[in-house]
Short mmCIF file of C-alpha atoms and ligand atoms in Angstrom, two decimals:
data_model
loop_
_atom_site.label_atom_id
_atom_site.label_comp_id
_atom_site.label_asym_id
_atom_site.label_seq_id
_atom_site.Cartn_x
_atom_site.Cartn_y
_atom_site.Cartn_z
CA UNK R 1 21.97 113.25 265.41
CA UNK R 2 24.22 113.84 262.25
CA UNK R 3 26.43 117.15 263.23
CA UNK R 4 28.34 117.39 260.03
CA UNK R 5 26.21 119.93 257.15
CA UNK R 6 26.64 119.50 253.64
CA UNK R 7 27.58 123.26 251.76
CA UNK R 8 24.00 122.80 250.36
CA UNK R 9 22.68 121.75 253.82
CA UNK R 10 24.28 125.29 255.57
CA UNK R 11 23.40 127.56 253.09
CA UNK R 12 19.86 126.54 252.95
CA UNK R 13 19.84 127.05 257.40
CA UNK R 14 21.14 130.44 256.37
CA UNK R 15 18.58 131.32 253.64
CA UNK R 16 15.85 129.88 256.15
CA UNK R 17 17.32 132.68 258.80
CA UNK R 18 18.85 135.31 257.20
CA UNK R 19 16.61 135.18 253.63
CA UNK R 20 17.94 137.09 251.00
CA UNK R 21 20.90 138.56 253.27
CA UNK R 22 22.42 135.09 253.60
CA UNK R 23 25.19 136.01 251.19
CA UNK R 24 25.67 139.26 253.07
CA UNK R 25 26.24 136.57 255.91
CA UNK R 26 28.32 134.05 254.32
CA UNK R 27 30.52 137.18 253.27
CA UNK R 28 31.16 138.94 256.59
CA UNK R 29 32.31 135.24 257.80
CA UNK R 30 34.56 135.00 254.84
CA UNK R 31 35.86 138.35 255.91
CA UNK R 32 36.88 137.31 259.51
CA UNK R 33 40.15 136.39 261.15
CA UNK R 34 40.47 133.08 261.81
CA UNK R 35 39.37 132.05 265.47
CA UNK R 36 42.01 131.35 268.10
CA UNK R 37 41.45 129.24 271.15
CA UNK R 38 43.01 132.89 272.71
CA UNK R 39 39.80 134.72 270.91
CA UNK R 40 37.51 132.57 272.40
CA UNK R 41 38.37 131.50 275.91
CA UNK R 42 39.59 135.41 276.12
CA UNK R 43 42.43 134.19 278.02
CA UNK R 44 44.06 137.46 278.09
CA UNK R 45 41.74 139.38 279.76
CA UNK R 46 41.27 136.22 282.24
CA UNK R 47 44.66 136.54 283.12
CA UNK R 48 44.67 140.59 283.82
CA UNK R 49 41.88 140.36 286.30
CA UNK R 50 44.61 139.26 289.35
CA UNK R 51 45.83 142.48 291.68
CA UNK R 52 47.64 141.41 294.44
CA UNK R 53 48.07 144.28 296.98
CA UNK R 54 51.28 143.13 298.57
CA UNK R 55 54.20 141.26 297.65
CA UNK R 56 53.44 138.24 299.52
CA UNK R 57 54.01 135.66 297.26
CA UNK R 58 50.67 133.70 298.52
CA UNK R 59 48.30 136.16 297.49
CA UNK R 60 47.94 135.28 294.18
CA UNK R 61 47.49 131.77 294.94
CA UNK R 62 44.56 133.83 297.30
CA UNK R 63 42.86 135.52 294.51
CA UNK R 64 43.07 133.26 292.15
CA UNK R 65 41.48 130.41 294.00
CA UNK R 66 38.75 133.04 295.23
CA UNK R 67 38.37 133.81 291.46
CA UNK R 68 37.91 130.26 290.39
CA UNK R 69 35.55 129.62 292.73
CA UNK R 70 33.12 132.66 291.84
CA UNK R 71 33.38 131.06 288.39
CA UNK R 72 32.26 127.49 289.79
CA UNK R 73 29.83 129.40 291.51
CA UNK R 74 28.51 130.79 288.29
CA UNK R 75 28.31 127.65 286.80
CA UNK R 76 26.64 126.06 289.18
CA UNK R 77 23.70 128.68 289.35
CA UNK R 78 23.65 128.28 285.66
CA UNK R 79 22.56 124.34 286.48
CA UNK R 80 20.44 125.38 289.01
CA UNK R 81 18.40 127.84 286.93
CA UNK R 82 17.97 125.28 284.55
CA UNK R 83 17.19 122.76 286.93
CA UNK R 84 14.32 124.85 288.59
CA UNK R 85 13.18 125.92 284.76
CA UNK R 86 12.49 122.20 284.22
CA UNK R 87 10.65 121.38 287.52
CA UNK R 88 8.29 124.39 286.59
CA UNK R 89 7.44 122.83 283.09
CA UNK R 90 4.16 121.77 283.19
CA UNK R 91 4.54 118.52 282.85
CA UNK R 92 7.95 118.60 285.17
CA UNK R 93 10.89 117.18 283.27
CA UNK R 94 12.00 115.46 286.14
CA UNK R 95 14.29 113.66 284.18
CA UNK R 96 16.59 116.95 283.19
CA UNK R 97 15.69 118.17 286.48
CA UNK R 98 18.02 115.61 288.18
CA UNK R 99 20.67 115.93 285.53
CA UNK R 100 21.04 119.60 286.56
CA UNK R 101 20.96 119.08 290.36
CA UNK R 102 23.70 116.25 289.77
CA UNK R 103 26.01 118.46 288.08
CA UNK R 104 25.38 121.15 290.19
CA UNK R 105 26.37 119.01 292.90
CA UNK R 106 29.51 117.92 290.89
CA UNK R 107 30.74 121.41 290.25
CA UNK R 108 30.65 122.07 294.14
CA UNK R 109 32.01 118.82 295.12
CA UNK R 110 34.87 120.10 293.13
CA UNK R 111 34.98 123.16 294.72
CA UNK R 112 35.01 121.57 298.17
CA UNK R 113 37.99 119.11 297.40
CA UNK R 114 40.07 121.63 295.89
CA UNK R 115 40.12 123.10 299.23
CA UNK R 116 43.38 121.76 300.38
CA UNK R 117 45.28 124.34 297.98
CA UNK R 118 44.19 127.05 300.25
CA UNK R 119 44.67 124.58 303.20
CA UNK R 120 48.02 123.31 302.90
CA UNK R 121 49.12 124.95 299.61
CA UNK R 122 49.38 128.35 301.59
CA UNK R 123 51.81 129.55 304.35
CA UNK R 124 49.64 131.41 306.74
CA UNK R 125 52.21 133.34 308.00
CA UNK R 126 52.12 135.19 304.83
CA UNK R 127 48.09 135.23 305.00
CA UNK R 128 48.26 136.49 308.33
CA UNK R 129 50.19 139.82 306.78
CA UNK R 130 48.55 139.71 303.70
CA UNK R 131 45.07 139.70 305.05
CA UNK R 132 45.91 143.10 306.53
CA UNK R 133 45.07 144.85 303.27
CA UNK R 134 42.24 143.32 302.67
CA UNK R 135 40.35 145.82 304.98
CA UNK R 136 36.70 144.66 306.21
CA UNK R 137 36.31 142.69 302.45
CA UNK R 138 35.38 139.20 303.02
CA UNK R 139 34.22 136.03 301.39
CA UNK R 140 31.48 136.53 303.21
CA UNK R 141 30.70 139.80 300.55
CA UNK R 142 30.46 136.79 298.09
CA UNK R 143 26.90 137.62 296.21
CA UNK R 144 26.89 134.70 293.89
CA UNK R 145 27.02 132.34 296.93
CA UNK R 146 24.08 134.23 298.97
CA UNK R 147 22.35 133.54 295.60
CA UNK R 148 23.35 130.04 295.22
CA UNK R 149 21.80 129.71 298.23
CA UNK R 150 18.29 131.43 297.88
CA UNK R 151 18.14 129.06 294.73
CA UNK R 152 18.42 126.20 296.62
CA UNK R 153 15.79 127.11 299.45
CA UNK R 154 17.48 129.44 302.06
CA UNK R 155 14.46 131.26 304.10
CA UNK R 156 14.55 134.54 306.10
CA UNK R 157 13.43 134.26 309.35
CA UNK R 158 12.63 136.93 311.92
CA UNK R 159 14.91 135.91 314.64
CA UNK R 160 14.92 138.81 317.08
CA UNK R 161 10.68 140.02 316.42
CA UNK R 162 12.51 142.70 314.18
CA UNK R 163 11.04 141.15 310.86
CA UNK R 164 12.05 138.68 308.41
CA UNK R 165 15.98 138.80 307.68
CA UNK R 166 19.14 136.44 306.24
CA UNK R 167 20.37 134.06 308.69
CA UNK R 168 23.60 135.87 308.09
CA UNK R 169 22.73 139.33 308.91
CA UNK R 170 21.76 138.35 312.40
CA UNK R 171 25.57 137.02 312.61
CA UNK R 172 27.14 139.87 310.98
CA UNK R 173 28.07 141.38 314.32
CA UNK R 174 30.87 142.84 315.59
CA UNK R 175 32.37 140.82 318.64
CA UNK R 176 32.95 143.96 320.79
CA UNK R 177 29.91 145.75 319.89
CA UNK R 178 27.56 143.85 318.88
CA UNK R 179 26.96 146.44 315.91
CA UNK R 180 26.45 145.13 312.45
CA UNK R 181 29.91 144.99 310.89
CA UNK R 182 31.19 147.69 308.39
CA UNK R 183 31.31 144.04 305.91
CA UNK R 184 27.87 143.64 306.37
CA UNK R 185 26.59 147.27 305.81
CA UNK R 186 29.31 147.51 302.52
CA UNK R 187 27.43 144.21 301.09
CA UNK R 188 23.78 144.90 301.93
CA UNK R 189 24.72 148.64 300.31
CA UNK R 190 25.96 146.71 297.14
CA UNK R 191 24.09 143.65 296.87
CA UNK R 192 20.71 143.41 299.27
CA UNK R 193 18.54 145.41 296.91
CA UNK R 194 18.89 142.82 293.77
CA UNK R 195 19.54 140.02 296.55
CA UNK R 196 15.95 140.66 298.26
CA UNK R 197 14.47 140.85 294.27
CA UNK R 198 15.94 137.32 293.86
CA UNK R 199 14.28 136.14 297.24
CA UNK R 200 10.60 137.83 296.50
CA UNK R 201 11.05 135.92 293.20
CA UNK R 202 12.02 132.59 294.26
CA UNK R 203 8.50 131.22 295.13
CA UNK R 204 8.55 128.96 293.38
CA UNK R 205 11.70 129.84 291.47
CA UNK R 206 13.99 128.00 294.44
CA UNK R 207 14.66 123.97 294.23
CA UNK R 208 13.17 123.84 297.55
CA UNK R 209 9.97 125.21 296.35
CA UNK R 210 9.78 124.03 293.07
CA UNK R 211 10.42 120.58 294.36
CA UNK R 212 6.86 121.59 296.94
CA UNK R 213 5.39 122.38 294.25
CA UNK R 214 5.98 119.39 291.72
CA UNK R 215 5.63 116.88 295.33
CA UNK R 216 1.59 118.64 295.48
CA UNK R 217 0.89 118.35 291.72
CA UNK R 218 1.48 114.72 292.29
CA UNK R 219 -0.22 114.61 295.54
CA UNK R 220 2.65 113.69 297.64
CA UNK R 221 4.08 114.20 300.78
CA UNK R 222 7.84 114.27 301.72
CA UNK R 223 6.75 111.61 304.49
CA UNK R 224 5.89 109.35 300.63
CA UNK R 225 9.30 109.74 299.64
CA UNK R 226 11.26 106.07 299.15
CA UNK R 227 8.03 104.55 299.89
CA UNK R 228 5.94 102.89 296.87
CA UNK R 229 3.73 105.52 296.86
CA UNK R 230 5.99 107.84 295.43
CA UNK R 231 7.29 106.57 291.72
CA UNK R 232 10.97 106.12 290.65
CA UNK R 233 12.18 109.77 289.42
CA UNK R 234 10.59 111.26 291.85
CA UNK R 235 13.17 109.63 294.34
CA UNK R 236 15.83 109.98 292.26
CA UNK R 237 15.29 113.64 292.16
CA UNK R 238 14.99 113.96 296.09
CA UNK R 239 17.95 112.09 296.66
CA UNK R 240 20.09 114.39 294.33
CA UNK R 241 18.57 117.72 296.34
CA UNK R 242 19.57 115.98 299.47
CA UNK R 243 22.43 115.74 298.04
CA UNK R 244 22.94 119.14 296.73
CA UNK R 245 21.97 120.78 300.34
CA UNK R 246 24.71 118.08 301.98
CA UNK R 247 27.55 119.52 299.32
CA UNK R 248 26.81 122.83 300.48
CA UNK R 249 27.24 121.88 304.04
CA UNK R 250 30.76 120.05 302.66
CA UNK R 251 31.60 123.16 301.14
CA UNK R 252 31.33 125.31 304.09
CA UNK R 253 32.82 122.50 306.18
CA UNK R 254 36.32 122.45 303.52
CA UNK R 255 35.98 126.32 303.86
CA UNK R 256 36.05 126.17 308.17
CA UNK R 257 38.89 123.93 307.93
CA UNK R 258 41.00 126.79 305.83
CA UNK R 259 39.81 129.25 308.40
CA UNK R 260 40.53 126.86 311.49
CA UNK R 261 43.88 126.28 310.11
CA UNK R 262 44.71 129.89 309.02
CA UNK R 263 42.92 131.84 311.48
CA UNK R 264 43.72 130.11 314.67
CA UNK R 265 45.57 132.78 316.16
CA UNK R 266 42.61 135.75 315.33
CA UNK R 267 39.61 135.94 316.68
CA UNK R 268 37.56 137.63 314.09
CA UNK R 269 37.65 137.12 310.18
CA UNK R 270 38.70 140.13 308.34
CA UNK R 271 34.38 140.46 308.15
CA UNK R 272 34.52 141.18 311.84
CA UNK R 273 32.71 138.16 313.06
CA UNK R 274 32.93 135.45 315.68
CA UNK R 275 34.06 133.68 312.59
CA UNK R 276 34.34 129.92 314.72
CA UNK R 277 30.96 130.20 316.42
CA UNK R 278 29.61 131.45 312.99
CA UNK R 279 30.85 129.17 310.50
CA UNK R 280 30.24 126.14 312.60
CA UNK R 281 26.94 127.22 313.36
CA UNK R 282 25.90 127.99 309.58
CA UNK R 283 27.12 124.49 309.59
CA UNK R 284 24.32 123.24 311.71
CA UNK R 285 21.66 125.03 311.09
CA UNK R 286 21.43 126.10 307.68
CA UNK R 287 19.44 123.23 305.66
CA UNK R 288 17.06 122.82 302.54
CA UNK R 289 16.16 119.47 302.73
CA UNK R 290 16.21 118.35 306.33
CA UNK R 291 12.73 116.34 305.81
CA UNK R 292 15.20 114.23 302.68
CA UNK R 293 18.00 114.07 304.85
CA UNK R 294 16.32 112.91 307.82
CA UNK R 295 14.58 110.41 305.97
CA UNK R 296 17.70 109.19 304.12
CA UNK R 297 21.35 108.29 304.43
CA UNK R 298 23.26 110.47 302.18
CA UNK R 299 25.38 111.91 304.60
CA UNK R 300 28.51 112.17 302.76
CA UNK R 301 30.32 115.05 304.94
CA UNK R 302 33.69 114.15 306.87
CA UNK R 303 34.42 114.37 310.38
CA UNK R 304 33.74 117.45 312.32
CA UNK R 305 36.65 120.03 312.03
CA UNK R 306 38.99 120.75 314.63
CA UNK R 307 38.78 123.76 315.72
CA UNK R 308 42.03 125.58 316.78
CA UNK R 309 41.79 127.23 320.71
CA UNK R 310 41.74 131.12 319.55
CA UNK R 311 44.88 133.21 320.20
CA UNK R 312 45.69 137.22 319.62
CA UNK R 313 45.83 138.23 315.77
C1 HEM P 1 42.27 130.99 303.71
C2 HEM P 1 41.05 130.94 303.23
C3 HEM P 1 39.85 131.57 303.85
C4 HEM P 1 39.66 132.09 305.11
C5 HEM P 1 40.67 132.15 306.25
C6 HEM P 1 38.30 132.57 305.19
C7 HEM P 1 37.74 133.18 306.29
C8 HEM P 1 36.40 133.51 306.42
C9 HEM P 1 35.79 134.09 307.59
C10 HEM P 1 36.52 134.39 308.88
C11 HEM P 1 34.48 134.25 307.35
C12 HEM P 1 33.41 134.84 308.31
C13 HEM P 1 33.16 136.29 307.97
C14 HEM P 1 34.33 137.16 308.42
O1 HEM P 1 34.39 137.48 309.62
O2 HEM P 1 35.15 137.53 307.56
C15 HEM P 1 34.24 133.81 306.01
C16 HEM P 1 33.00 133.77 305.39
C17 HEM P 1 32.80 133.37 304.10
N1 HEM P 1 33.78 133.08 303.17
FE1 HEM P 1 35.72 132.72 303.56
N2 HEM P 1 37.68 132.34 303.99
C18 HEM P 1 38.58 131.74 303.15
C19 HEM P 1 38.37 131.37 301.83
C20 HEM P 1 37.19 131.55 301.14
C21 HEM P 1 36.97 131.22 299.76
C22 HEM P 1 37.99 130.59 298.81
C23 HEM P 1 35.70 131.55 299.46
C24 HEM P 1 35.06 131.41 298.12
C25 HEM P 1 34.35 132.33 297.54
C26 HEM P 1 35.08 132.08 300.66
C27 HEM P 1 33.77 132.48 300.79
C28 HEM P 1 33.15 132.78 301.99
C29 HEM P 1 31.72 132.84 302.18
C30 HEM P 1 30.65 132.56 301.12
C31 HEM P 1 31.49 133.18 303.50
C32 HEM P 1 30.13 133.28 304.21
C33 HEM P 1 29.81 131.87 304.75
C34 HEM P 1 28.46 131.76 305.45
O3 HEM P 1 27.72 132.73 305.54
O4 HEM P 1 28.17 130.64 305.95
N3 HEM P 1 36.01 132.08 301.66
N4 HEM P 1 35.42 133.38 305.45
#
């Protein structure tokens, strides 16, 4: 692909857009400043979005590795959307299908190994003071990751005969009451409206279902996978969602072991929960691909986490 225009070249794209206003064109962009890297990475208002609300000199290090993450977490939808888009082509493009899943599952690997900044870059003495402003706000409140993970499959089930519901509303509880948690009620308030509109939407826009959908079209069942009934791409692809749920699972293990290590002497998150029975059991249970991941060895997660015995906050 040649990426360098002639004058000729540019002005004719112009003409062929803008017609007979393509000099009107050419002369507003005469007219502008010139473009700084400042202008166009907007650095300064990226650098007025952090408030701490103490003087602790950790909870910057707090926000701002809460803030990178949401933007990770952007990004990564952004592959997934894609990703889905591409499975629902009709033909599939497998092929850019499994280029968006892998960077998807890059973007989160990163997020996962840049853990240890909140694990050992952070004195949890300070966090433990800190933490006490926060009120009942938690990363739990995070929408983009409840999204990230309807995208990739995540089902409601109707655990108690009470109707279909989130996994983690059912663990939203408060340890002494056994009421849902003021975090929970706050983030269902905010979020569950556009959240359920997401879910309704997501047959087939999820990977999970998209990837049902493309696996019928072709007449195959997951049980075909890495057999030689089912061709080439179509493994490739599976083994890059198995992937993608097993980096979630990473992620939420890296995230346990900053909790285990900063929250060993509280009993409940600042969300109100059991926070060790519920993390670890998210762990567990929460899966898009188990038939992939059964069938296949990508298990690239670490050891368990050691969990701390819980003190008094
Ligand atoms: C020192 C670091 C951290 C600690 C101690 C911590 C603690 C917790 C706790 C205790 C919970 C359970 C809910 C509650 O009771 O509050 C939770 C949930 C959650 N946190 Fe964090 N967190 C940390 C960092 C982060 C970061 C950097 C993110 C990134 C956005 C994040 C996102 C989440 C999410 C998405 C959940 C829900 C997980 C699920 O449902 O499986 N947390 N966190």
């Amino acid at each position: 692909m040649k990426h360098n225009s002639t004058i000729e070249e540019a002005v004719k794209k112009l003409e062929a857009r803008y017609g007979k206003r393509a000099a009107d064109y050419i002369e507003c962009i005469a007219l502008r400043k010139e473009l700084t890297y400042d202008d166009y990475i907007h650095t300064d208002s990226l650098l007025s979005l952090q408030y701490p609300l103490t003087d602790y000199h950790d909870e910057i290090t707090f926000i701002i590795y809460h803030q990178q993450t949401e933007l990770w977490f952007r990004l990564t939808l952004h592959e997934m959307r894609k990703g889905i888009d591409s499975l629902l082509k009709s033909p599939a493009d497998v092929t850019d299908a499994i280029e968006r899943v892998t960077r998807a599952n890059r973007i989160m690997r990163f997020c996962t190994q840049s853990f240890d900044i909140l694990i050992d870059g952070f004195s949890t003495d300070e966090f433990m003071e800190f933490r006490k402003a926060f009120g009942s706000s938690s990363g739990f409140q995070s929408a983009q990751f409840r999204v990230i993970e309807v995208l990739a499959g995540l089902e409601r089930v109707d655990f108690d005969g009470k109707g279909d519901t989130f996994y983690w509303e059912r663990a939203a509880r408060s340890i002494e009451t056994d009421e849902p948690t003021l975090t929970l009620l706050m983030f269902k308030q905010q979020h569950l409206a556009w959240l359920n509109r997401v879910y309704d939407d997501r047959n087939p826009h999820s990977l999970r279902l998209a990837f049902d959908k493309l696996l019928k079209e072709k007449q195959l069942s997951y049980s075909d996978l890495f057999t030689p009934k089912a061709p080439q791409l179509i493994n490739d692809l599976a083994l890059e969602l198995a992937k993608f749920d097993q980096t979630i699972v990473d992620w939420k293990r890296s995230h346990l072991r900053a909790a285990a290590k900063h929250l060993a002497k509280a009993p409940h998150g600042t969300g109100e929960t059991n926070w060790a029975e519920y993390l670890s059991r998210s762990i567990k249970e929460e899966h898009y691909f188990p038939e992939i991941l059964a069938a296949e060895d990508v298990v690239m997660a670490d050891e368990d986490v050691e969990m701390p015995t819980l003190g008094d906050a």
